[in-house]
Amino acid sequence: MSIFQAFILGLVQGLAEFLPISSSGHLELVQTLFGINQSNSIALEVMLHVGTLIAVFVVYWKRIWNMIMHPVKSELWLLVVATIPAVIAQLAFGDFFESGALYLGFSFLITSVLLCVADMLGDIQKKHKEVNWKDALIMGVMQAVAILPGVSRSGATITGGLGAGLTRKKAADFSFLMSIPAIMGGLVLSLKEILDGSAIAGAGGWGPVLVGIVTAAVFGFLAIRTMLHIIRKISLKWFALYTTVIGVLVLLDQFVFHFFF
């Protein structure tokens, strides 16, 4: 992986993690377009996710500090509840969906459907209630659905939050906080490959990896700020239109043209 490719992957990861267009699906797509060897792609994606984790910590540092100082009385236990369904899904189906390229086009279309549903739910008058354990569980189940590359994690969890009765802002906030245990869990699972150097070597060395991490952090920060600003003002159907176009193009290439797949 070259420095330029690492920059592009970091940019894609940073933007697509928090905009509801699927970071995993876009990383799969970009690596395929670049012809990057994906044998170490899981560990590489984890390293790029570290960049977006940094962005979350920068934006939400006050809430995260409160969770550290008051683990029982804060949102920490809600994040644990929200993470359980994804852990179960990963253990049960993670290997089955390891080759995400097979389902990529269909997964982008699933994201489009979820975003259209979220947009309709978001138009319903919401009470400004706080997140409770039922909301967290519903959003956690939706996060489990997003283990399939191409299904947006943020799009799925925001849809779950809106369906549970949260406002768009509160659903987005909690969705972004839910990325913390998800990313940290992936980092722990890939720690051996990272420490023994195999993942770093497969990605082209520490130079490209660090470029990817920093780029993902910068654009992740911008994506969070942008999403929190626009989610209350514009229709999510614009994102649905984008993922529909991407999904159709991927399916056409998979089944008709075979340029990349």
PDB file of C-alpha atoms in Angstrom:
ATOM      1  CA  MET A   1       0.000   0.000   0.000  1.00  0.00           C
ATOM      2  CA  SER A   2       1.426   3.371  -1.051  1.00  0.00           C
ATOM      3  CA  ILE A   3       1.217   6.617   0.922  1.00  0.00           C
ATOM      4  CA  PHE A   4      -1.365   7.926  -1.564  1.00  0.00           C
ATOM      5  CA  GLN A   5      -3.504   4.802  -1.234  1.00  0.00           C
ATOM      6  CA  ALA A   6      -3.261   5.039   2.559  1.00  0.00           C
ATOM      7  CA  PHE A   7      -4.416   8.665   2.390  1.00  0.00           C
ATOM      8  CA  ILE A   8      -7.426   7.738   0.239  1.00  0.00           C
ATOM      9  CA  LEU A   9      -8.349   4.834   2.524  1.00  0.00           C
ATOM     10  CA  GLY A  10      -8.045   7.090   5.579  1.00  0.00           C
ATOM     11  CA  LEU A  11     -10.191   9.738   3.929  1.00  0.00           C
ATOM     12  CA  VAL A  12     -12.828   7.153   3.008  1.00  0.00           C
ATOM     13  CA  GLN A  13     -12.795   5.629   6.487  1.00  0.00           C
ATOM     14  CA  GLY A  14     -13.025   8.997   8.230  1.00  0.00           C
ATOM     15  CA  LEU A  15     -15.938  10.280   6.149  1.00  0.00           C
ATOM     16  CA  ALA A  16     -17.878   7.042   5.716  1.00  0.00           C
ATOM     17  CA  GLU A  17     -17.726   5.956   9.375  1.00  0.00           C
ATOM     18  CA  PHE A  18     -19.969   8.798  10.483  1.00  0.00           C
ATOM     19  CA  LEU A  19     -21.817   9.694   7.301  1.00  0.00           C
ATOM     20  CA  PRO A  20     -24.428   6.942   6.803  1.00  0.00           C
ATOM     21  CA  ILE A  21     -22.854   5.397   3.696  1.00  0.00           C
ATOM     22  CA  SER A  22     -20.874   2.442   5.201  1.00  0.00           C
ATOM     23  CA  SER A  23     -17.155   2.723   5.868  1.00  0.00           C
ATOM     24  CA  SER A  24     -16.598  -1.048   5.646  1.00  0.00           C
ATOM     25  CA  GLY A  25     -18.326  -1.207   2.277  1.00  0.00           C
ATOM     26  CA  HIS A  26     -16.354   1.726   0.900  1.00  0.00           C
ATOM     27  CA  LEU A  27     -13.055   0.333   2.187  1.00  0.00           C
ATOM     28  CA  GLU A  28     -13.856  -2.974   0.500  1.00  0.00           C
ATOM     29  CA  LEU A  29     -14.718  -1.123  -2.690  1.00  0.00           C
ATOM     30  CA  VAL A  30     -11.649   1.141  -2.698  1.00  0.00           C
ATOM     31  CA  GLN A  31      -9.265  -1.739  -1.956  1.00  0.00           C
ATOM     32  CA  THR A  32     -10.787  -3.661  -4.858  1.00  0.00           C
ATOM     33  CA  LEU A  33     -10.459  -0.656  -7.189  1.00  0.00           C
ATOM     34  CA  PHE A  34      -6.823  -0.125  -6.142  1.00  0.00           C
ATOM     35  CA  GLY A  35      -6.030  -3.825  -6.378  1.00  0.00           C
ATOM     36  CA  ILE A  36      -4.750  -3.844  -2.794  1.00  0.00           C
ATOM     37  CA  ASN A  37      -4.085  -7.298  -1.363  1.00  0.00           C
ATOM     38  CA  GLN A  38      -6.847  -7.812   1.201  1.00  0.00           C
ATOM     39  CA  SER A  39      -5.232 -10.725   3.061  1.00  0.00           C
ATOM     40  CA  ASN A  40      -4.555  -8.357   5.981  1.00  0.00           C
ATOM     41  CA  SER A  41      -7.566  -6.131   5.322  1.00  0.00           C
ATOM     42  CA  ILE A  42      -9.293  -6.810   8.658  1.00  0.00           C
ATOM     43  CA  ALA A  43      -6.281  -5.719  10.710  1.00  0.00           C
ATOM     44  CA  LEU A  44      -5.689  -2.784   8.360  1.00  0.00           C
ATOM     45  CA  GLU A  45      -9.293  -1.619   8.717  1.00  0.00           C
ATOM     46  CA  VAL A  46      -8.932  -1.830  12.501  1.00  0.00           C
ATOM     47  CA  MET A  47      -5.913   0.476  12.342  1.00  0.00           C
ATOM     48  CA  LEU A  48      -7.861   2.959  10.200  1.00  0.00           C
ATOM     49  CA  HIS A  49     -10.727   2.741  12.688  1.00  0.00           C
ATOM     50  CA  VAL A  50      -8.275   3.884  15.379  1.00  0.00           C
ATOM     51  CA  GLY A  51      -8.179   7.195  13.516  1.00  0.00           C
ATOM     52  CA  THR A  52     -11.941   7.579  13.713  1.00  0.00           C
ATOM     53  CA  LEU A  53     -11.789   6.550  17.378  1.00  0.00           C
ATOM     54  CA  ILE A  54      -9.499   9.518  17.979  1.00  0.00           C
ATOM     55  CA  ALA A  55     -12.081  11.749  16.286  1.00  0.00           C
ATOM     56  CA  VAL A  56     -14.840  10.467  18.591  1.00  0.00           C
ATOM     57  CA  PHE A  57     -12.683  11.124  21.660  1.00  0.00           C
ATOM     58  CA  VAL A  58     -11.975  14.691  20.508  1.00  0.00           C
ATOM     59  CA  VAL A  59     -15.634  15.533  19.840  1.00  0.00           C
ATOM     60  CA  TYR A  60     -17.114  13.770  22.884  1.00  0.00           C
ATOM     61  CA  TRP A  61     -14.269  14.100  25.379  1.00  0.00           C
ATOM     62  CA  LYS A  62     -16.498  15.632  28.093  1.00  0.00           C
ATOM     63  CA  ARG A  63     -19.043  12.793  27.929  1.00  0.00           C
ATOM     64  CA  ILE A  64     -16.295  10.182  27.769  1.00  0.00           C
ATOM     65  CA  TRP A  65     -14.526  11.736  30.763  1.00  0.00           C
ATOM     66  CA  ASN A  66     -17.824  11.650  32.677  1.00  0.00           C
ATOM     67  CA  MET A  67     -18.150   7.931  31.848  1.00  0.00           C
ATOM     68  CA  ILE A  68     -14.640   7.297  33.150  1.00  0.00           C
ATOM     69  CA  MET A  69     -15.237   9.254  36.365  1.00  0.00           C
ATOM     70  CA  HIS A  70     -18.784   7.940  36.941  1.00  0.00           C
ATOM     71  CA  PRO A  71     -18.977   4.484  35.323  1.00  0.00           C
ATOM     72  CA  VAL A  72     -22.154   3.467  37.157  1.00  0.00           C
ATOM     73  CA  LYS A  73     -24.190   6.659  36.871  1.00  0.00           C
ATOM     74  CA  SER A  74     -23.176   7.558  33.305  1.00  0.00           C
ATOM     75  CA  GLU A  75     -23.958   6.259  29.812  1.00  0.00           C
ATOM     76  CA  LEU A  76     -21.257   3.599  30.083  1.00  0.00           C
ATOM     77  CA  TRP A  77     -23.642   0.788  31.006  1.00  0.00           C
ATOM     78  CA  LEU A  78     -25.906   1.760  28.091  1.00  0.00           C
ATOM     79  CA  LEU A  79     -22.952   1.372  25.713  1.00  0.00           C
ATOM     80  CA  VAL A  80     -22.345  -2.095  27.165  1.00  0.00           C
ATOM     81  CA  VAL A  81     -25.986  -3.021  26.524  1.00  0.00           C
ATOM     82  CA  ALA A  82     -25.768  -1.657  22.977  1.00  0.00           C
ATOM     83  CA  THR A  83     -22.593  -3.620  22.243  1.00  0.00           C
ATOM     84  CA  ILE A  84     -23.853  -7.074  23.287  1.00  0.00           C
ATOM     85  CA  PRO A  85     -25.925  -7.817  20.130  1.00  0.00           C
ATOM     86  CA  ALA A  86     -22.994  -6.954  17.837  1.00  0.00           C
ATOM     87  CA  VAL A  87     -20.642  -9.204  19.820  1.00  0.00           C
ATOM     88  CA  ILE A  88     -23.098 -12.097  19.532  1.00  0.00           C
ATOM     89  CA  ALA A  89     -23.561 -11.470  15.796  1.00  0.00           C
ATOM     90  CA  GLN A  90     -19.821 -11.263  15.197  1.00  0.00           C
ATOM     91  CA  LEU A  91     -19.164 -14.527  17.017  1.00  0.00           C
ATOM     92  CA  ALA A  92     -22.038 -16.283  15.237  1.00  0.00           C
ATOM     93  CA  PHE A  93     -21.766 -14.885  11.702  1.00  0.00           C
ATOM     94  CA  GLY A  94     -18.442 -13.037  11.447  1.00  0.00           C
ATOM     95  CA  ASP A  95     -16.681 -15.779   9.468  1.00  0.00           C
ATOM     96  CA  PHE A  96     -19.663 -16.179   7.138  1.00  0.00           C
ATOM     97  CA  PHE A  97     -19.501 -12.519   6.109  1.00  0.00           C
ATOM     98  CA  GLU A  98     -15.704 -12.346   5.995  1.00  0.00           C
ATOM     99  CA  SER A  99     -15.747 -12.064   2.188  1.00  0.00           C
ATOM    100  CA  GLY A 100     -17.927  -8.983   2.095  1.00  0.00           C
ATOM    101  CA  ALA A 101     -17.399  -8.352  -1.631  1.00  0.00           C
ATOM    102  CA  LEU A 102     -19.908 -11.095  -2.436  1.00  0.00           C
ATOM    103  CA  TYR A 103     -22.739  -9.126  -0.841  1.00  0.00           C
ATOM    104  CA  LEU A 104     -21.446  -5.589  -1.345  1.00  0.00           C
ATOM    105  CA  GLY A 105     -23.967  -4.348  -3.908  1.00  0.00           C
ATOM    106  CA  PHE A 106     -26.956  -5.753  -2.061  1.00  0.00           C
ATOM    107  CA  SER A 107     -25.642  -4.377   1.238  1.00  0.00           C
ATOM    108  CA  PHE A 108     -25.465  -0.836  -0.130  1.00  0.00           C
ATOM    109  CA  LEU A 109     -29.093  -1.205  -1.217  1.00  0.00           C
ATOM    110  CA  ILE A 110     -30.024  -2.398   2.284  1.00  0.00           C
ATOM    111  CA  THR A 111     -28.423   0.795   3.617  1.00  0.00           C
ATOM    112  CA  SER A 112     -30.584   2.812   1.189  1.00  0.00           C
ATOM    113  CA  VAL A 113     -33.737   1.183   2.560  1.00  0.00           C
ATOM    114  CA  LEU A 114     -32.655   1.819   6.163  1.00  0.00           C
ATOM    115  CA  LEU A 115     -31.955   5.488   5.438  1.00  0.00           C
ATOM    116  CA  CYS A 116     -35.366   5.950   3.815  1.00  0.00           C
ATOM    117  CA  VAL A 117     -36.987   4.387   6.883  1.00  0.00           C
ATOM    118  CA  ALA A 118     -34.874   6.594   9.155  1.00  0.00           C
ATOM    119  CA  ASP A 119     -35.916   9.678   7.214  1.00  0.00           C
ATOM    120  CA  MET A 120     -39.600   8.835   7.642  1.00  0.00           C
ATOM    121  CA  LEU A 121     -39.133   8.127  11.348  1.00  0.00           C
ATOM    122  CA  GLY A 122     -37.176  11.335  11.756  1.00  0.00           C
ATOM    123  CA  ASP A 123     -40.116  13.375  10.462  1.00  0.00           C
ATOM    124  CA  ILE A 124     -42.293  12.142  13.323  1.00  0.00           C
ATOM    125  CA  GLN A 125     -42.446  14.537  16.265  1.00  0.00           C
ATOM    126  CA  LYS A 126     -40.019  13.313  18.938  1.00  0.00           C
ATOM    127  CA  LYS A 127     -39.813  13.948  22.640  1.00  0.00           C
ATOM    128  CA  HIS A 128     -36.416  15.079  23.882  1.00  0.00           C
ATOM    129  CA  LYS A 129     -36.035  12.055  26.112  1.00  0.00           C
ATOM    130  CA  GLU A 130     -32.730  10.580  27.251  1.00  0.00           C
ATOM    131  CA  VAL A 131     -31.447   7.250  25.954  1.00  0.00           C
ATOM    132  CA  ASN A 132     -32.646   4.311  28.088  1.00  0.00           C
ATOM    133  CA  TRP A 133     -31.712   0.633  28.056  1.00  0.00           C
ATOM    134  CA  LYS A 134     -34.456  -0.274  25.570  1.00  0.00           C
ATOM    135  CA  ASP A 135     -33.233   2.384  23.132  1.00  0.00           C
ATOM    136  CA  ALA A 136     -29.671   1.144  23.567  1.00  0.00           C
ATOM    137  CA  LEU A 137     -30.708  -2.464  22.945  1.00  0.00           C
ATOM    138  CA  ILE A 138     -32.659  -1.574  19.795  1.00  0.00           C
ATOM    139  CA  MET A 139     -29.710   0.409  18.446  1.00  0.00           C
ATOM    140  CA  GLY A 140     -27.420  -2.475  19.399  1.00  0.00           C
ATOM    141  CA  VAL A 141     -29.514  -4.936  17.381  1.00  0.00           C
ATOM    142  CA  MET A 142     -29.296  -2.599  14.402  1.00  0.00           C
ATOM    143  CA  GLN A 143     -25.542  -2.367  14.873  1.00  0.00           C
ATOM    144  CA  ALA A 144     -25.420  -6.163  14.680  1.00  0.00           C
ATOM    145  CA  VAL A 145     -27.133  -5.978  11.278  1.00  0.00           C
ATOM    146  CA  ALA A 146     -24.277  -3.756  10.103  1.00  0.00           C
ATOM    147  CA  ILE A 147     -21.611  -6.473  10.457  1.00  0.00           C
ATOM    148  CA  LEU A 148     -22.272  -7.049   6.761  1.00  0.00           C
ATOM    149  CA  PRO A 149     -19.883  -4.795   4.750  1.00  0.00           C
ATOM    150  CA  GLY A 150     -21.911  -2.256   2.835  1.00  0.00           C
ATOM    151  CA  VAL A 151     -24.564  -1.854   5.534  1.00  0.00           C
ATOM    152  CA  SER A 152     -23.855   1.444   7.260  1.00  0.00           C
ATOM    153  CA  ARG A 153     -23.284   1.119  11.012  1.00  0.00           C
ATOM    154  CA  SER A 154     -24.220   4.725  11.685  1.00  0.00           C
ATOM    155  CA  GLY A 155     -27.193   4.538   9.307  1.00  0.00           C
ATOM    156  CA  ALA A 156     -28.498   1.340  10.912  1.00  0.00           C
ATOM    157  CA  THR A 157     -28.060   2.532  14.499  1.00  0.00           C
ATOM    158  CA  ILE A 158     -29.561   5.974  13.819  1.00  0.00           C
ATOM    159  CA  THR A 159     -32.537   4.215  12.225  1.00  0.00           C
ATOM    160  CA  GLY A 160     -32.875   2.119  15.390  1.00  0.00           C
ATOM    161  CA  GLY A 161     -32.660   5.187  17.589  1.00  0.00           C
ATOM    162  CA  LEU A 162     -35.303   7.060  15.625  1.00  0.00           C
ATOM    163  CA  GLY A 163     -37.543   3.992  15.702  1.00  0.00           C
ATOM    164  CA  ALA A 164     -37.131   3.891  19.479  1.00  0.00           C
ATOM    165  CA  GLY A 165     -38.371   7.476  19.752  1.00  0.00           C
ATOM    166  CA  LEU A 166     -35.138   9.455  20.032  1.00  0.00           C
ATOM    167  CA  THR A 167     -34.617  12.759  18.282  1.00  0.00           C
ATOM    168  CA  ARG A 168     -32.251  12.785  15.298  1.00  0.00           C
ATOM    169  CA  LYS A 169     -29.554  14.552  17.352  1.00  0.00           C
ATOM    170  CA  LYS A 170     -29.724  12.144  20.294  1.00  0.00           C
ATOM    171  CA  ALA A 171     -29.786   9.111  17.989  1.00  0.00           C
ATOM    172  CA  ALA A 172     -26.712  10.370  16.134  1.00  0.00           C
ATOM    173  CA  ASP A 173     -24.837  11.220  19.339  1.00  0.00           C
ATOM    174  CA  PHE A 174     -25.386   7.784  20.853  1.00  0.00           C
ATOM    175  CA  SER A 175     -24.633   6.079  17.527  1.00  0.00           C
ATOM    176  CA  PHE A 176     -21.234   7.759  17.380  1.00  0.00           C
ATOM    177  CA  LEU A 177     -20.492   6.873  21.010  1.00  0.00           C
ATOM    178  CA  MET A 178     -21.387   3.245  20.187  1.00  0.00           C
ATOM    179  CA  SER A 179     -18.418   3.165  17.811  1.00  0.00           C
ATOM    180  CA  ILE A 180     -16.022   3.317  20.789  1.00  0.00           C
ATOM    181  CA  PRO A 181     -16.514  -0.238  22.143  1.00  0.00           C
ATOM    182  CA  ALA A 182     -16.945  -1.584  18.591  1.00  0.00           C
ATOM    183  CA  ILE A 183     -13.577  -0.191  17.469  1.00  0.00           C
ATOM    184  CA  MET A 184     -11.799  -1.087  20.706  1.00  0.00           C
ATOM    185  CA  GLY A 185     -13.131  -4.650  20.462  1.00  0.00           C
ATOM    186  CA  GLY A 186     -11.815  -4.982  16.916  1.00  0.00           C
ATOM    187  CA  LEU A 187      -8.463  -3.583  18.030  1.00  0.00           C
ATOM    188  CA  VAL A 188      -8.171  -6.191  20.794  1.00  0.00           C
ATOM    189  CA  LEU A 189      -9.012  -9.027  18.375  1.00  0.00           C
ATOM    190  CA  SER A 190      -6.364  -7.823  15.892  1.00  0.00           C
ATOM    191  CA  LEU A 191      -3.751  -6.951  18.530  1.00  0.00           C
ATOM    192  CA  LYS A 192      -1.655 -10.072  17.924  1.00  0.00           C
ATOM    193  CA  GLU A 193      -1.319  -9.367  14.191  1.00  0.00           C
ATOM    194  CA  ILE A 194      -0.483  -5.736  14.902  1.00  0.00           C
ATOM    195  CA  LEU A 195       2.110  -6.481  17.579  1.00  0.00           C
ATOM    196  CA  ASP A 196       3.910  -9.221  15.646  1.00  0.00           C
ATOM    197  CA  GLY A 197       4.176  -6.868  12.659  1.00  0.00           C
ATOM    198  CA  SER A 198       2.324  -9.018  10.108  1.00  0.00           C
ATOM    199  CA  ALA A 199      -0.577  -6.585   9.697  1.00  0.00           C
ATOM    200  CA  ILE A 200       1.745  -3.580   9.435  1.00  0.00           C
ATOM    201  CA  ALA A 201       4.009  -5.334   6.937  1.00  0.00           C
ATOM    202  CA  GLY A 202       1.011  -6.389   4.851  1.00  0.00           C
ATOM    203  CA  ALA A 203      -0.150  -2.768   4.751  1.00  0.00           C
ATOM    204  CA  GLY A 204       3.210  -1.504   3.491  1.00  0.00           C
ATOM    205  CA  GLY A 205       4.861  -0.505   6.770  1.00  0.00           C
ATOM    206  CA  TRP A 206       4.215   2.053   9.478  1.00  0.00           C
ATOM    207  CA  GLY A 207       4.449   5.023   7.085  1.00  0.00           C
ATOM    208  CA  PRO A 208       1.254   4.309   5.127  1.00  0.00           C
ATOM    209  CA  VAL A 209      -0.523   3.056   8.259  1.00  0.00           C
ATOM    210  CA  LEU A 210       0.193   6.280  10.189  1.00  0.00           C
ATOM    211  CA  VAL A 211      -0.886   8.387   7.207  1.00  0.00           C
ATOM    212  CA  GLY A 212      -4.136   6.402   7.091  1.00  0.00           C
ATOM    213  CA  ILE A 213      -4.748   6.802  10.824  1.00  0.00           C
ATOM    214  CA  VAL A 214      -4.103  10.570  10.864  1.00  0.00           C
ATOM    215  CA  THR A 215      -6.211  11.118   7.731  1.00  0.00           C
ATOM    216  CA  ALA A 216      -9.074   9.052   9.185  1.00  0.00           C
ATOM    217  CA  ALA A 217      -8.899  11.081  12.425  1.00  0.00           C
ATOM    218  CA  VAL A 218      -9.038  14.455  10.647  1.00  0.00           C
ATOM    219  CA  PHE A 219     -11.829  13.561   8.231  1.00  0.00           C
ATOM    220  CA  GLY A 220     -13.658  11.607  10.937  1.00  0.00           C
ATOM    221  CA  PHE A 221     -13.747  14.738  13.089  1.00  0.00           C
ATOM    222  CA  LEU A 222     -15.090  16.754  10.151  1.00  0.00           C
ATOM    223  CA  ALA A 223     -17.674  14.059   9.361  1.00  0.00           C
ATOM    224  CA  ILE A 224     -19.001  13.974  12.940  1.00  0.00           C
ATOM    225  CA  ARG A 225     -19.350  17.758  13.053  1.00  0.00           C
ATOM    226  CA  THR A 226     -20.981  17.786   9.629  1.00  0.00           C
ATOM    227  CA  MET A 227     -23.405  14.971  10.418  1.00  0.00           C
ATOM    228  CA  LEU A 228     -24.470  16.506  13.737  1.00  0.00           C
ATOM    229  CA  HIS A 229     -25.148  19.758  11.907  1.00  0.00           C
ATOM    230  CA  ILE A 230     -27.042  18.400   8.888  1.00  0.00           C
ATOM    231  CA  ILE A 231     -28.991  15.500  10.400  1.00  0.00           C
ATOM    232  CA  ARG A 232     -31.619  17.895  11.760  1.00  0.00           C
ATOM    233  CA  LYS A 233     -31.802  19.927   8.541  1.00  0.00           C
ATOM    234  CA  ILE A 234     -31.600  17.729   5.446  1.00  0.00           C
ATOM    235  CA  SER A 235     -33.266  14.553   4.267  1.00  0.00           C
ATOM    236  CA  LEU A 236     -31.364  11.303   4.743  1.00  0.00           C
ATOM    237  CA  LYS A 237     -32.801  10.245   1.394  1.00  0.00           C
ATOM    238  CA  TRP A 238     -29.911  12.085  -0.286  1.00  0.00           C
ATOM    239  CA  PHE A 239     -27.531   9.619   1.328  1.00  0.00           C
ATOM    240  CA  ALA A 240     -29.927   6.819   0.341  1.00  0.00           C
ATOM    241  CA  LEU A 241     -29.766   7.993  -3.278  1.00  0.00           C
ATOM    242  CA  TYR A 242     -25.971   7.871  -3.153  1.00  0.00           C
ATOM    243  CA  THR A 243     -25.823   4.344  -1.697  1.00  0.00           C
ATOM    244  CA  THR A 244     -28.428   3.200  -4.219  1.00  0.00           C
ATOM    245  CA  VAL A 245     -26.266   4.427  -7.114  1.00  0.00           C
ATOM    246  CA  ILE A 246     -23.160   2.784  -5.618  1.00  0.00           C
ATOM    247  CA  GLY A 247     -25.070  -0.450  -4.982  1.00  0.00           C
ATOM    248  CA  VAL A 248     -26.430  -0.626  -8.530  1.00  0.00           C
ATOM    249  CA  LEU A 249     -22.996   0.087 -10.043  1.00  0.00           C
ATOM    250  CA  VAL A 250     -21.390  -2.633  -7.915  1.00  0.00           C
ATOM    251  CA  LEU A 251     -24.085  -5.151  -8.878  1.00  0.00           C
ATOM    252  CA  LEU A 252     -23.700  -4.289 -12.571  1.00  0.00           C
ATOM    253  CA  ASP A 253     -19.965  -4.859 -12.349  1.00  0.00           C
ATOM    254  CA  GLN A 254     -20.356  -8.078 -10.333  1.00  0.00           C
ATOM    255  CA  PHE A 255     -22.886  -9.660 -12.661  1.00  0.00           C
ATOM    256  CA  VAL A 256     -22.393  -7.973 -16.055  1.00  0.00           C
ATOM    257  CA  PHE A 257     -19.163  -6.068 -16.714  1.00  0.00           C
ATOM    258  CA  HIS A 258     -16.597  -7.700 -14.362  1.00  0.00           C
ATOM    259  CA  PHE A 259     -14.155  -4.795 -14.556  1.00  0.00           C
ATOM    260  CA  PHE A 260     -13.213  -4.980 -10.874  1.00  0.00           C
ATOM    261  CA  PHE A 261     -15.208  -7.858  -9.342  1.00  0.00           C
TER     262      PHE A 261
END
